[in-house]
Short mmCIF file of C-alpha atoms and ligand atoms in Angstrom, two decimals:
data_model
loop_
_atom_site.label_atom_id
_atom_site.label_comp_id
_atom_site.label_asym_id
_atom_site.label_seq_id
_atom_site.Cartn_x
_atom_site.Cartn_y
_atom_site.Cartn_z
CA UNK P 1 93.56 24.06 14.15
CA UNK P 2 91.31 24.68 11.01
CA UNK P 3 88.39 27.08 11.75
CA UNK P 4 85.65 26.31 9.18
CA UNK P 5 82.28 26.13 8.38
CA UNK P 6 80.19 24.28 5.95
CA UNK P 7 77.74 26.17 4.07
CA UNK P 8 76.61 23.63 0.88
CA UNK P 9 77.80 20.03 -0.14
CA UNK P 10 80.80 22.03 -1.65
CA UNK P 11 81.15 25.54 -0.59
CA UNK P 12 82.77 26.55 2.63
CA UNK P 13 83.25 29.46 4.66
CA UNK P 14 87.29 29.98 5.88
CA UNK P 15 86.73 33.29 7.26
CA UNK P 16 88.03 35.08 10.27
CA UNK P 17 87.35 37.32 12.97
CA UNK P 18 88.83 40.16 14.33
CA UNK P 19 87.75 41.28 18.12
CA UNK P 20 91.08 43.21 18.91
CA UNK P 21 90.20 45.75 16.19
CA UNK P 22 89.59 49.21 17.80
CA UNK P 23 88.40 50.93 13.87
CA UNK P 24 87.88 49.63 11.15
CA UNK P 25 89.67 51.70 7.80
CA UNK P 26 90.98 53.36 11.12
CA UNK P 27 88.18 55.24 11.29
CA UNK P 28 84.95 53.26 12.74
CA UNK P 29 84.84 51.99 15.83
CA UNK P 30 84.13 47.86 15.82
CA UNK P 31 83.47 47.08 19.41
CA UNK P 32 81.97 43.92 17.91
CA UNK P 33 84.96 43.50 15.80
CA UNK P 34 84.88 42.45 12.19
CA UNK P 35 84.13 39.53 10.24
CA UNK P 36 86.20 38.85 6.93
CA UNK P 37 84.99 36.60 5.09
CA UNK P 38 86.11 34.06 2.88
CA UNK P 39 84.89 31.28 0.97
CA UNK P 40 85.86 28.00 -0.87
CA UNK P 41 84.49 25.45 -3.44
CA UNK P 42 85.39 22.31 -3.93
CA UNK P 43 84.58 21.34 -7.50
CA UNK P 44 86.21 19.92 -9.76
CA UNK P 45 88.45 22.94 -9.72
CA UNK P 46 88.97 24.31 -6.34
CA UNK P 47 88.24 28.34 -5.78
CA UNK P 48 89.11 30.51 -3.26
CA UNK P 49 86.93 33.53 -3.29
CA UNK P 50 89.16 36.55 -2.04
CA UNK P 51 92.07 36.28 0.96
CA UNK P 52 91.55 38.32 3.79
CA UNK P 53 92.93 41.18 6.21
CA UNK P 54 96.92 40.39 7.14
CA UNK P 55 95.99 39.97 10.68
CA UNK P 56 93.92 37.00 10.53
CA UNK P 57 96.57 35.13 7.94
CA UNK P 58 97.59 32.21 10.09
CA UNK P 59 94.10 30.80 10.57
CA UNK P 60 93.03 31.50 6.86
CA UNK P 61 96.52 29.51 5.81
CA UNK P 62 95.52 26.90 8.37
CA UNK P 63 92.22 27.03 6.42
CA UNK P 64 92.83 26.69 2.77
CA UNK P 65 95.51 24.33 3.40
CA UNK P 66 93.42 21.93 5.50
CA UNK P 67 90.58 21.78 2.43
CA UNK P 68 93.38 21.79 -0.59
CA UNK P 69 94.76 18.61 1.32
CA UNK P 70 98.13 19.25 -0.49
CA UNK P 71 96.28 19.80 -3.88
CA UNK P 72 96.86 22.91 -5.65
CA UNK P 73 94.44 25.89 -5.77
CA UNK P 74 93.12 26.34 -9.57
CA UNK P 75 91.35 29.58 -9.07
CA UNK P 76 90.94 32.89 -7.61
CA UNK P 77 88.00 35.34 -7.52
CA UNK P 78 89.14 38.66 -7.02
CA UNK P 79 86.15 40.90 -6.25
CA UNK P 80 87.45 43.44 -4.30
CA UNK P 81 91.09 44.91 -3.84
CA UNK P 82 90.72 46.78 -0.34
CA UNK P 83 93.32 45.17 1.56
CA UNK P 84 90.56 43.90 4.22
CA UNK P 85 90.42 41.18 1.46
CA UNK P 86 93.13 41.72 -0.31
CA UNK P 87 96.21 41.56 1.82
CA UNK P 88 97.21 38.46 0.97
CA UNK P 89 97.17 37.71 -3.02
CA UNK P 90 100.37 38.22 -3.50
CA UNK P 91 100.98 35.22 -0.93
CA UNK P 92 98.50 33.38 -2.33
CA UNK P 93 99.80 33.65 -5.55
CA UNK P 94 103.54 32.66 -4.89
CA UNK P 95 102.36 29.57 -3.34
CA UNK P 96 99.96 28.52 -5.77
CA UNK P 97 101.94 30.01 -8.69
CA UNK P 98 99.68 28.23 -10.86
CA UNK P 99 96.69 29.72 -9.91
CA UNK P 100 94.13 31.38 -12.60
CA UNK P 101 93.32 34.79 -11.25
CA UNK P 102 89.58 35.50 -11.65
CA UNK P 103 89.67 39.40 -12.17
CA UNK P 104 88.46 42.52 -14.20
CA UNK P 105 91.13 44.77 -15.93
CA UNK P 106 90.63 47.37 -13.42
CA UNK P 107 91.04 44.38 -10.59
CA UNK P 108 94.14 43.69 -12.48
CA UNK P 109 95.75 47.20 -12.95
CA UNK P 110 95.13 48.02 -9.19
CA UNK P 111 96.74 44.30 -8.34
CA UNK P 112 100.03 46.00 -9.96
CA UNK P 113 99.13 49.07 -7.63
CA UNK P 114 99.35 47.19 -4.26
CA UNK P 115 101.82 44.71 -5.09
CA UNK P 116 105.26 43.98 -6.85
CA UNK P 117 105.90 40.17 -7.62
CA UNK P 118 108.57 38.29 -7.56
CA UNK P 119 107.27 36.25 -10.78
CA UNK P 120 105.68 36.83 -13.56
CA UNK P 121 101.70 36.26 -12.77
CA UNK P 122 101.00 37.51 -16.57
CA UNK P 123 99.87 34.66 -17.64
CA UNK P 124 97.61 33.65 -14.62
CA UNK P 125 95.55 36.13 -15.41
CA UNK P 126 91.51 35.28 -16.76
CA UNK P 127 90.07 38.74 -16.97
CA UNK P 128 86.32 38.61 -16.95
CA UNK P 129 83.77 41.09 -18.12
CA UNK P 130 79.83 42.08 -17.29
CA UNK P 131 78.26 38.60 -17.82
CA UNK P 132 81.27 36.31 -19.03
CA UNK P 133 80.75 32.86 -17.45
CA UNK P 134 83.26 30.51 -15.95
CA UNK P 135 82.68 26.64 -15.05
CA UNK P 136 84.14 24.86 -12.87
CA UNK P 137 82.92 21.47 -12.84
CA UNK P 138 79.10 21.62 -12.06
CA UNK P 139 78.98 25.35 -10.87
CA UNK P 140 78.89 28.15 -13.87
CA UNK P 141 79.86 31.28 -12.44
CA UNK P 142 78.73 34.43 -14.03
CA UNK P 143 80.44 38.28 -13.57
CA UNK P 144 78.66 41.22 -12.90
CA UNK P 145 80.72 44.79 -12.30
CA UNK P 146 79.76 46.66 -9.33
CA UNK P 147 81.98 49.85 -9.76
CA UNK P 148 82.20 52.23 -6.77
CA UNK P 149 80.65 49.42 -4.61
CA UNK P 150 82.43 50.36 -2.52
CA UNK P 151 85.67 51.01 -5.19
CA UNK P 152 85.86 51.29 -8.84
CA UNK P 153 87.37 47.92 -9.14
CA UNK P 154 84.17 45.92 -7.49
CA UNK P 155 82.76 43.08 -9.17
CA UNK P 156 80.36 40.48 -7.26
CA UNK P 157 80.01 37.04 -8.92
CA UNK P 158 76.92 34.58 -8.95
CA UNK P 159 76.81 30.68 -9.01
CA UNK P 160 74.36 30.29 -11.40
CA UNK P 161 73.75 26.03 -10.29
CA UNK P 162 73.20 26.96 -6.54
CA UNK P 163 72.08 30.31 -6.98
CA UNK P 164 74.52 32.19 -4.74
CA UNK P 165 75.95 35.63 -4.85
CA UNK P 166 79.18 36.51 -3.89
CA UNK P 167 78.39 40.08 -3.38
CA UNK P 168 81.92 41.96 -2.53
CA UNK P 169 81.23 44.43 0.36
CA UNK P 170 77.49 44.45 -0.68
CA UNK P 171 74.97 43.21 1.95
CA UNK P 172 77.88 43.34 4.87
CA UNK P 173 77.96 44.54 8.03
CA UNK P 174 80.31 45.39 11.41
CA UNK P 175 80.57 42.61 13.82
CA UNK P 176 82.20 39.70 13.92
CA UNK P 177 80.69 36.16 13.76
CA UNK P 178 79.55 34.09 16.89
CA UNK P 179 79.59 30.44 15.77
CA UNK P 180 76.98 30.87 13.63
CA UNK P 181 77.48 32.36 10.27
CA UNK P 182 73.93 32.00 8.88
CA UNK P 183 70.85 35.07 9.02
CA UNK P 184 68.97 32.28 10.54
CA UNK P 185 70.66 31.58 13.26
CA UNK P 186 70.51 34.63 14.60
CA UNK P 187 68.20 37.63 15.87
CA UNK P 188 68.39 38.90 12.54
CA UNK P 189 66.49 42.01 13.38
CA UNK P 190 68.71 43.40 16.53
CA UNK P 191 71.80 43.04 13.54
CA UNK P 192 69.67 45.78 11.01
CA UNK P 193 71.43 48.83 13.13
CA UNK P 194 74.69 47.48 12.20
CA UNK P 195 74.22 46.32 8.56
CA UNK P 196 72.67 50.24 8.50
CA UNK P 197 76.19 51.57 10.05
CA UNK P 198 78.03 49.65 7.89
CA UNK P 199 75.91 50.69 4.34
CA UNK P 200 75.94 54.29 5.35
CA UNK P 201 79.38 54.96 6.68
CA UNK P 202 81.28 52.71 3.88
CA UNK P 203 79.06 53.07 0.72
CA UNK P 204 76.43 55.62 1.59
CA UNK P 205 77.82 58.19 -0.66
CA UNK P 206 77.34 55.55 -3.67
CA UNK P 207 73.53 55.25 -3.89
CA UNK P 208 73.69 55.72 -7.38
CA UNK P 209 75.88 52.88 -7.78
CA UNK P 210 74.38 50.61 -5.86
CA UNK P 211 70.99 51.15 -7.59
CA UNK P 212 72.77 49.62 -11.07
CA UNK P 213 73.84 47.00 -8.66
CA UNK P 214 70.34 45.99 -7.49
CA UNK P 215 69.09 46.83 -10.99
CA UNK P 216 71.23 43.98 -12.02
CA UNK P 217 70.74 41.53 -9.14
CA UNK P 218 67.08 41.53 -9.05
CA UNK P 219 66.83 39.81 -12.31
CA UNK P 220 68.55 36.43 -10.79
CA UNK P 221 67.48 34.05 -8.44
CA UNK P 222 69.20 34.17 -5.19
CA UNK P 223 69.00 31.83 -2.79
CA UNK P 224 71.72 32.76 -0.34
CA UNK P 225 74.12 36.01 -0.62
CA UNK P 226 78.10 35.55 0.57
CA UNK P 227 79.17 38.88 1.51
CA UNK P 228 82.70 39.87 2.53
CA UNK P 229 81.32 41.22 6.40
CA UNK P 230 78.83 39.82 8.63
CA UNK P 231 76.53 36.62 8.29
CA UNK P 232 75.76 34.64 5.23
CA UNK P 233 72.09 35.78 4.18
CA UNK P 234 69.54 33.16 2.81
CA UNK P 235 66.33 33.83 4.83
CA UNK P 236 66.31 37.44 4.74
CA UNK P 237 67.20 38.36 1.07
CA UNK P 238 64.11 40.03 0.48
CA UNK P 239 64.28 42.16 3.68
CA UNK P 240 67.67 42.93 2.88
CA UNK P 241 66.69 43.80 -0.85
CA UNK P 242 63.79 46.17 0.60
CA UNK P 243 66.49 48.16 2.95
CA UNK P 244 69.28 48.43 0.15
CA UNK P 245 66.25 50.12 -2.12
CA UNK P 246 65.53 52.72 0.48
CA UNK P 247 69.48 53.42 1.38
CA UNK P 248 70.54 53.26 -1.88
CA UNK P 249 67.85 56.26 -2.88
CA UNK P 250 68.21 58.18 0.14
CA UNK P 251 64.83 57.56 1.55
CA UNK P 252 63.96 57.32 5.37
CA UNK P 253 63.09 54.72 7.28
CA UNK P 254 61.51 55.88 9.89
CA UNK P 255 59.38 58.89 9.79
CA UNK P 256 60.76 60.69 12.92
CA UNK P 257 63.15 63.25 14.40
CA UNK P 258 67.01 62.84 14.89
CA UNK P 259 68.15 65.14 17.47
CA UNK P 260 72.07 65.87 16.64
CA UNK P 261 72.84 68.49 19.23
CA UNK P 262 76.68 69.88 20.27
CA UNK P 263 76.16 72.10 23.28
CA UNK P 264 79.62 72.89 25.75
CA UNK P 265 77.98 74.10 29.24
CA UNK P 266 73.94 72.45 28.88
CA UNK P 267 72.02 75.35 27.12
CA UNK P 268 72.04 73.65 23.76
CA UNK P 269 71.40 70.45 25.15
CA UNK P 270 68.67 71.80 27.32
CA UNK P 271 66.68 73.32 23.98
CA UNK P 272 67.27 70.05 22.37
CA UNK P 273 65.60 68.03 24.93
CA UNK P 274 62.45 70.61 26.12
CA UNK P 275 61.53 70.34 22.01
CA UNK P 276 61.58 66.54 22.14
CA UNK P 277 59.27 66.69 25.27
CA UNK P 278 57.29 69.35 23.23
CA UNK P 279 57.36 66.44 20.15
CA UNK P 280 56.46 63.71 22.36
CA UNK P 281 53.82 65.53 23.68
CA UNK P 282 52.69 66.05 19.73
CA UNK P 283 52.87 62.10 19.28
CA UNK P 284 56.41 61.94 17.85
CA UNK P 285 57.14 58.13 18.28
CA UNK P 286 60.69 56.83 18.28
CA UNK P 287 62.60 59.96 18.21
CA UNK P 288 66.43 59.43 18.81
CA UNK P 289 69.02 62.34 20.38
CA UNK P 290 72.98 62.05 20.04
CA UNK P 291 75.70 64.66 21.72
CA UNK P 292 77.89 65.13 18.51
CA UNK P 293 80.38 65.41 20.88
CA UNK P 294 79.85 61.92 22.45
CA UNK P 295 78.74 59.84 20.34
CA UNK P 296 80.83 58.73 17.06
CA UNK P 297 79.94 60.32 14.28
CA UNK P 298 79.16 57.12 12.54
CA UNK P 299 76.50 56.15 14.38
CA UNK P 300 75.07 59.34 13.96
CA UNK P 301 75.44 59.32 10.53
CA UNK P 302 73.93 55.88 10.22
CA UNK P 303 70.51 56.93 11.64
CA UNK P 304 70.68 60.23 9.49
CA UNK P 305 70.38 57.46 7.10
CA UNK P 306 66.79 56.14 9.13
CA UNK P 307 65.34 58.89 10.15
CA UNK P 308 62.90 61.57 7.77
CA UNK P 309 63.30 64.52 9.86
CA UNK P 310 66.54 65.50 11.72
CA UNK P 311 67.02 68.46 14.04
CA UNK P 312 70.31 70.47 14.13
CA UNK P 313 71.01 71.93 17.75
CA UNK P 314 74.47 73.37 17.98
CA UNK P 315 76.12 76.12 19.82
CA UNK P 316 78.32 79.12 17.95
CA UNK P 317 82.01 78.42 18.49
CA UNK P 318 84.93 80.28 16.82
CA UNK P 319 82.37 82.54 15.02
CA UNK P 320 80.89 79.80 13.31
CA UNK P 321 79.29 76.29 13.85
CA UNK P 322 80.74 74.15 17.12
CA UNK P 323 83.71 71.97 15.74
CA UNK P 324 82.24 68.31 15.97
CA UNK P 325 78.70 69.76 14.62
CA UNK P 326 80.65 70.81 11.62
CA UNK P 327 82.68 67.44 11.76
CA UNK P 328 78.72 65.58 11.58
CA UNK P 329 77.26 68.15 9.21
CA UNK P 330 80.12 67.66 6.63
CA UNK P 331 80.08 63.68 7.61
CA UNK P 332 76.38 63.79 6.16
CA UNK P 333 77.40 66.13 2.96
CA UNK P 334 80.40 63.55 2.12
CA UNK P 335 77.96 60.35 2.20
CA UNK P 336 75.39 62.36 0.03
CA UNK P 337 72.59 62.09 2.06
CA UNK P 338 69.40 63.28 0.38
CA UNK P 339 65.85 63.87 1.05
CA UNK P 340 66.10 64.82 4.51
CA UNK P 341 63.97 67.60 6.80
CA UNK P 342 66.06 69.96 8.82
CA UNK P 343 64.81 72.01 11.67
CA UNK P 344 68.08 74.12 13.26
CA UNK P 345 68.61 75.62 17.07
CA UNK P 346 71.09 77.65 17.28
CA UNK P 347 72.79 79.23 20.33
CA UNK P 348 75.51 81.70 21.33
CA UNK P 349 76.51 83.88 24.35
CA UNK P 350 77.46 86.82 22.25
CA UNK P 351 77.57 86.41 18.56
CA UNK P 352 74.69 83.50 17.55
CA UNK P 353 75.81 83.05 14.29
CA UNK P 354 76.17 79.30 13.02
CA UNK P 355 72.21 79.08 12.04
CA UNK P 356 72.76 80.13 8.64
CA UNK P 357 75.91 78.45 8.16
CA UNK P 358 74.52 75.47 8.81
CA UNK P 359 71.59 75.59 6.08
CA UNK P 360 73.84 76.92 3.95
CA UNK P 361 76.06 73.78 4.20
CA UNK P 362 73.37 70.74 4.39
CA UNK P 363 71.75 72.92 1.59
CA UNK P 364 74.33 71.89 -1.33
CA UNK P 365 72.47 68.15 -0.59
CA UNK P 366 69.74 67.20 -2.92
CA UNK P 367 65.98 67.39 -1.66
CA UNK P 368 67.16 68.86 2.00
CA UNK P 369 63.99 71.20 3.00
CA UNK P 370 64.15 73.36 6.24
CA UNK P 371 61.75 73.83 8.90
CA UNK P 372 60.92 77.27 8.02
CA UNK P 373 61.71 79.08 11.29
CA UNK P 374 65.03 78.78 12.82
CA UNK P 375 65.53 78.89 17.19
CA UNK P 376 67.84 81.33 18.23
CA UNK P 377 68.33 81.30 21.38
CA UNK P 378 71.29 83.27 23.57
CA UNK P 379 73.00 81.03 26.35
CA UNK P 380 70.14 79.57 27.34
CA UNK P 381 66.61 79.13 26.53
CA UNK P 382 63.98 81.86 28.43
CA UNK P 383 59.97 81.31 29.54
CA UNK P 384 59.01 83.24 27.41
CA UNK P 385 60.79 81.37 24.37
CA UNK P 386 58.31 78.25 25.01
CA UNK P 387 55.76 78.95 22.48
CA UNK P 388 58.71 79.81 19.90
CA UNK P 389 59.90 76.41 20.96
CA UNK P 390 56.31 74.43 20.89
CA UNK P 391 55.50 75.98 17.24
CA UNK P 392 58.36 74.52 16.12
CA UNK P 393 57.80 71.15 17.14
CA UNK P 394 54.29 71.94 15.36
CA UNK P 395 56.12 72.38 12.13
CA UNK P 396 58.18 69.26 12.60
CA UNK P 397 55.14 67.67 13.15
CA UNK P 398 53.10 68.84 10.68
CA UNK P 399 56.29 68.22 8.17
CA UNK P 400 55.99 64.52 9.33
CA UNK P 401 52.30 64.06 9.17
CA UNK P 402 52.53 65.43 5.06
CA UNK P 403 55.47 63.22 4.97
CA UNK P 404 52.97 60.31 5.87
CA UNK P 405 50.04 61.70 3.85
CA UNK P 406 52.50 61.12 0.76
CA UNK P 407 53.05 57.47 1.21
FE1 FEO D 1 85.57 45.27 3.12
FE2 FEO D 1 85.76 47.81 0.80
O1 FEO D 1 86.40 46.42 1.89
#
C-alpha cells in the first residue's frame, strides 16, 4: 500500500525507511536506521525529486505510481548521484522514457559512470547551471551548485513560489522517520547529536564547501528545507543555520573537554578518569569520555566536532600509538577538524613513546594548540604523579577560561 505524506497543497514526501541497515556507506552504524527521502510535486508538470536506495524500491514504486495515477512523470531533479538516492534512475528512466532529466553536466557525466542504458536518454537531458530557473506550472525552480556537498556533482534546488529548498545531503541526519516527518513534530533538540554525527562523519572534511553553500542560501527566503536524511525542517531553520556556521568553520560548541582514551589492562583509563575528577573539581561542566576501543569512532568523531578542548589518553602499542587511537586520531585528520585544544597522556610499560607521535600527527590540522606539558606515565599512574596530574587539568582549565574570555 502507498506510504506517503503530505507536506503542501502539492508537494509530497514518498520516502522510505530503512531499520534493517546495520552501516550506513558500510561504515556508520544506524541503529536508528536511515531515512531516504524523496519528494513529489504535482503541478502542472509532475517532478520527482531524486529515487532512492535499491532496498526500499518496492514502496517508492508503490509511491510514485499511486500519485502519477497512470500519468507520465515530466521531470526529474537529480541533485545528488550517491546511490542512497540514486539507485534507481536508470529504472526510472526506462519507464518514464520521456522524462526531462533535471541535472548539471557533472550530474550527467557521472549518470554515464553508474549506469549503461538500454536507450538513448540524450535527448532527455535539461542541464542546468548556478541560477538557471525552471517552471513548472506555478512553482519556478531555481539551481544552485553545491560541489563537494557531499560530492562534486551536488546541486540543491529552491522553489522560489513556496520558498523551499531541496538541499541534497545538506541539513540531513541518521535515523529513520517515526510517522512524523516534520522538525515540529518532534523533540527537535534530543535529534541535534545525530544531525551532528551525520555533518561530521559524511561532510565534515568539506567546511569550506559548505560555507559557499550557506554563503549562497542565506540570501533566499526559506521557509521549509527538504533534505535527502532525516525530518523536513521548517521551524528550526535558523537553529539549523547557526550549527552549520559553527561546523562548517570548525568551531566548538561546547567549551569543554573530550576525553578519547585507548587503554588495554585500566592504567590509561585510570589517568583519564582521576584528571576528569581533577577537572570537575576545577568546574569543568559537561565533559564527555569515550574508550576508542568501544565506542565507534563516529561518534567520537562527531563530538570532536562539539567540544573546544579534547584530551588524548592512549597507551604505547607496537612502538607507537595503540591501534584504534591511531584509527580516531587519523579519523579526525581525514574530516579536517580545526581549531581544537589537545592535552595528551601517554602510557607504556617499557618504551612510552606514542606522546610525540601523536602531536606530531593532529599537528598537520589547522589551529590545533597543545596543552603545553604532556603526562607520561609508566603502567600506571603513582601518588606522587597527582600534582603532575592536577596542573594539568589547571592548564586545560585555564585554556578554557581564555577560550571564554575571547567570545
Ligand atoms: Fe545521502 Fe551523499 O548521499
Amino acid at each position: 500500500m502507498k506510504n506517503i505524506k503530505k507536506i503542501t497543497d502539492d508537494l509530497y514526501y514518498i520516502g522510505c525507511n530503512d531499520r534493517r541497515i546495520e552501516l550506513f556507506e558500510n561504515v556508520y552504524p544506524v541503529c536508528d536506521g536511515v531515512s531516504y527521502n524523496t519528494y513529489f510535486l504535482k503541478d502542472d508538470k509532475t517532478v520527482l525529486f531524486d529515487t532512492i536506495d535499491k532496498h526500499v524500491a518496492e514502496q517508492f514504486f508503490e509511491n510514485l505510481e499511486y500519485l502519477l495515477q497512470g500519468k507520465p512523470l515530466d521531470y526529474l531533479f537529480l541533485h545528488h548521484l550517491e546511490p542512497d538516492h540514486g539507485a534507481l534512475i536508470k529504472e526510472v528512466i526506462e519507464k518514464y522514457p520521456g522524462v526531462k532529466i533535471v541535472a548539471n553536466a557533472k550530474i550527467k557525466q557521472m549518470l554515464y559512470q553508474f549506469f549503461e542504458f538500454d536507450i538513448d536518454i540524450e535527448s532527455n537531458f535539461h542541464i542546468v547551471k548556478e541560477g538557471d530557473t525552471i517552471k513548472t506550472g506555478k512553482h519556478e525552480f531555481t539551481f544552485l551548485m553545491a560541489p563537494m556537498v557531499h560530492w562534486p556533482e551536488v546541486m540543491v534546488s529552491y522553489d522560489k513560489t513556496d520558498m523551499v529548498l531541496f538541499s541534497a545531503d545538506a541539513f540531513g541526519s541518521f535515523g529513520a522517520l517515526s510517522g512524523n516527518i516534520f522538525d515540529d513534530e518532534v523533540n527537535f533538540h534530543e535529534k541535534i547529536s545525530e544531525y551532528r554525527r551525520y555533518y561530521s562523519n559524511i561532510v565534515g572534511k568539506y567546511g569550506q564547501q559548505v560555507n559557499m553553500l550557506l554563503n549562497k542560501a542565506k540570501n533566499l527566503e526559506i521557509e521549509m528545507i527538504c533534505p535527502l536524511h532525516g525530518l523536513i525542517i521548517r521551524k528550526h531553520i535558523a537553529k539549523m543555520f547557526e550549527k552549520y556556521i559553527l561546523w562548517a568553520n570548525y568551531l566548538p560548541e561546547e567549551k569543554s573537554v573530550l576525553i578519547a582514551y585507548a587503554s588495554v589492562y585500566g592504567g590509561t583509563q585510570n589517568a583519564a578518569e582521576v584528571l576528569s575528577y581533577k577537572l570537575s573539581d576545577l568546574g569543568v561542566k559537561n565533559m564527555k569520555m569515550y574508550d576508542v576501543s568501544k565506542t565507534h569512532r563516529s561518534f567520537i568523531l562527531s563530538d570532536a566536532f562539539k567540544y573546544s578542548h579534547i584530551v588524548i589518553a592512549s597507551t604505547t602499542y607496537n612502538n607507537g600509538v595503540f591501534v584504534n587511537m591511531e584509527h580516531f586520531i587519523s579519523d579526525i585528520i581525514k574530516h579536517n577538524l580545526q581549531n581544537r585544544t589537545y592535552a595528551i597522556i601517554e602510557n607504556g610499560s617499557w618504551a612510552c613513546n606514542c606522546g610525540n607521535s601523536i602531536q606530531d600527527m593532529l599537528s598537520q590540522l589547522k589551529g590545533s594548540n597543545f596543552i603545553e606539558n604532556k603526562l607520561t606515565i609508566k603502567s600506571s599512574i603513582k601518588r606522587e604523579q597527582e600534582a603532575d596530574i592536577e596542573n594539568l587539568a589547571k592548564e586545560i582549565k585555564k585554556s578554557i577560561d581564555d577560550l571564554q574570555g575571547k567570545n
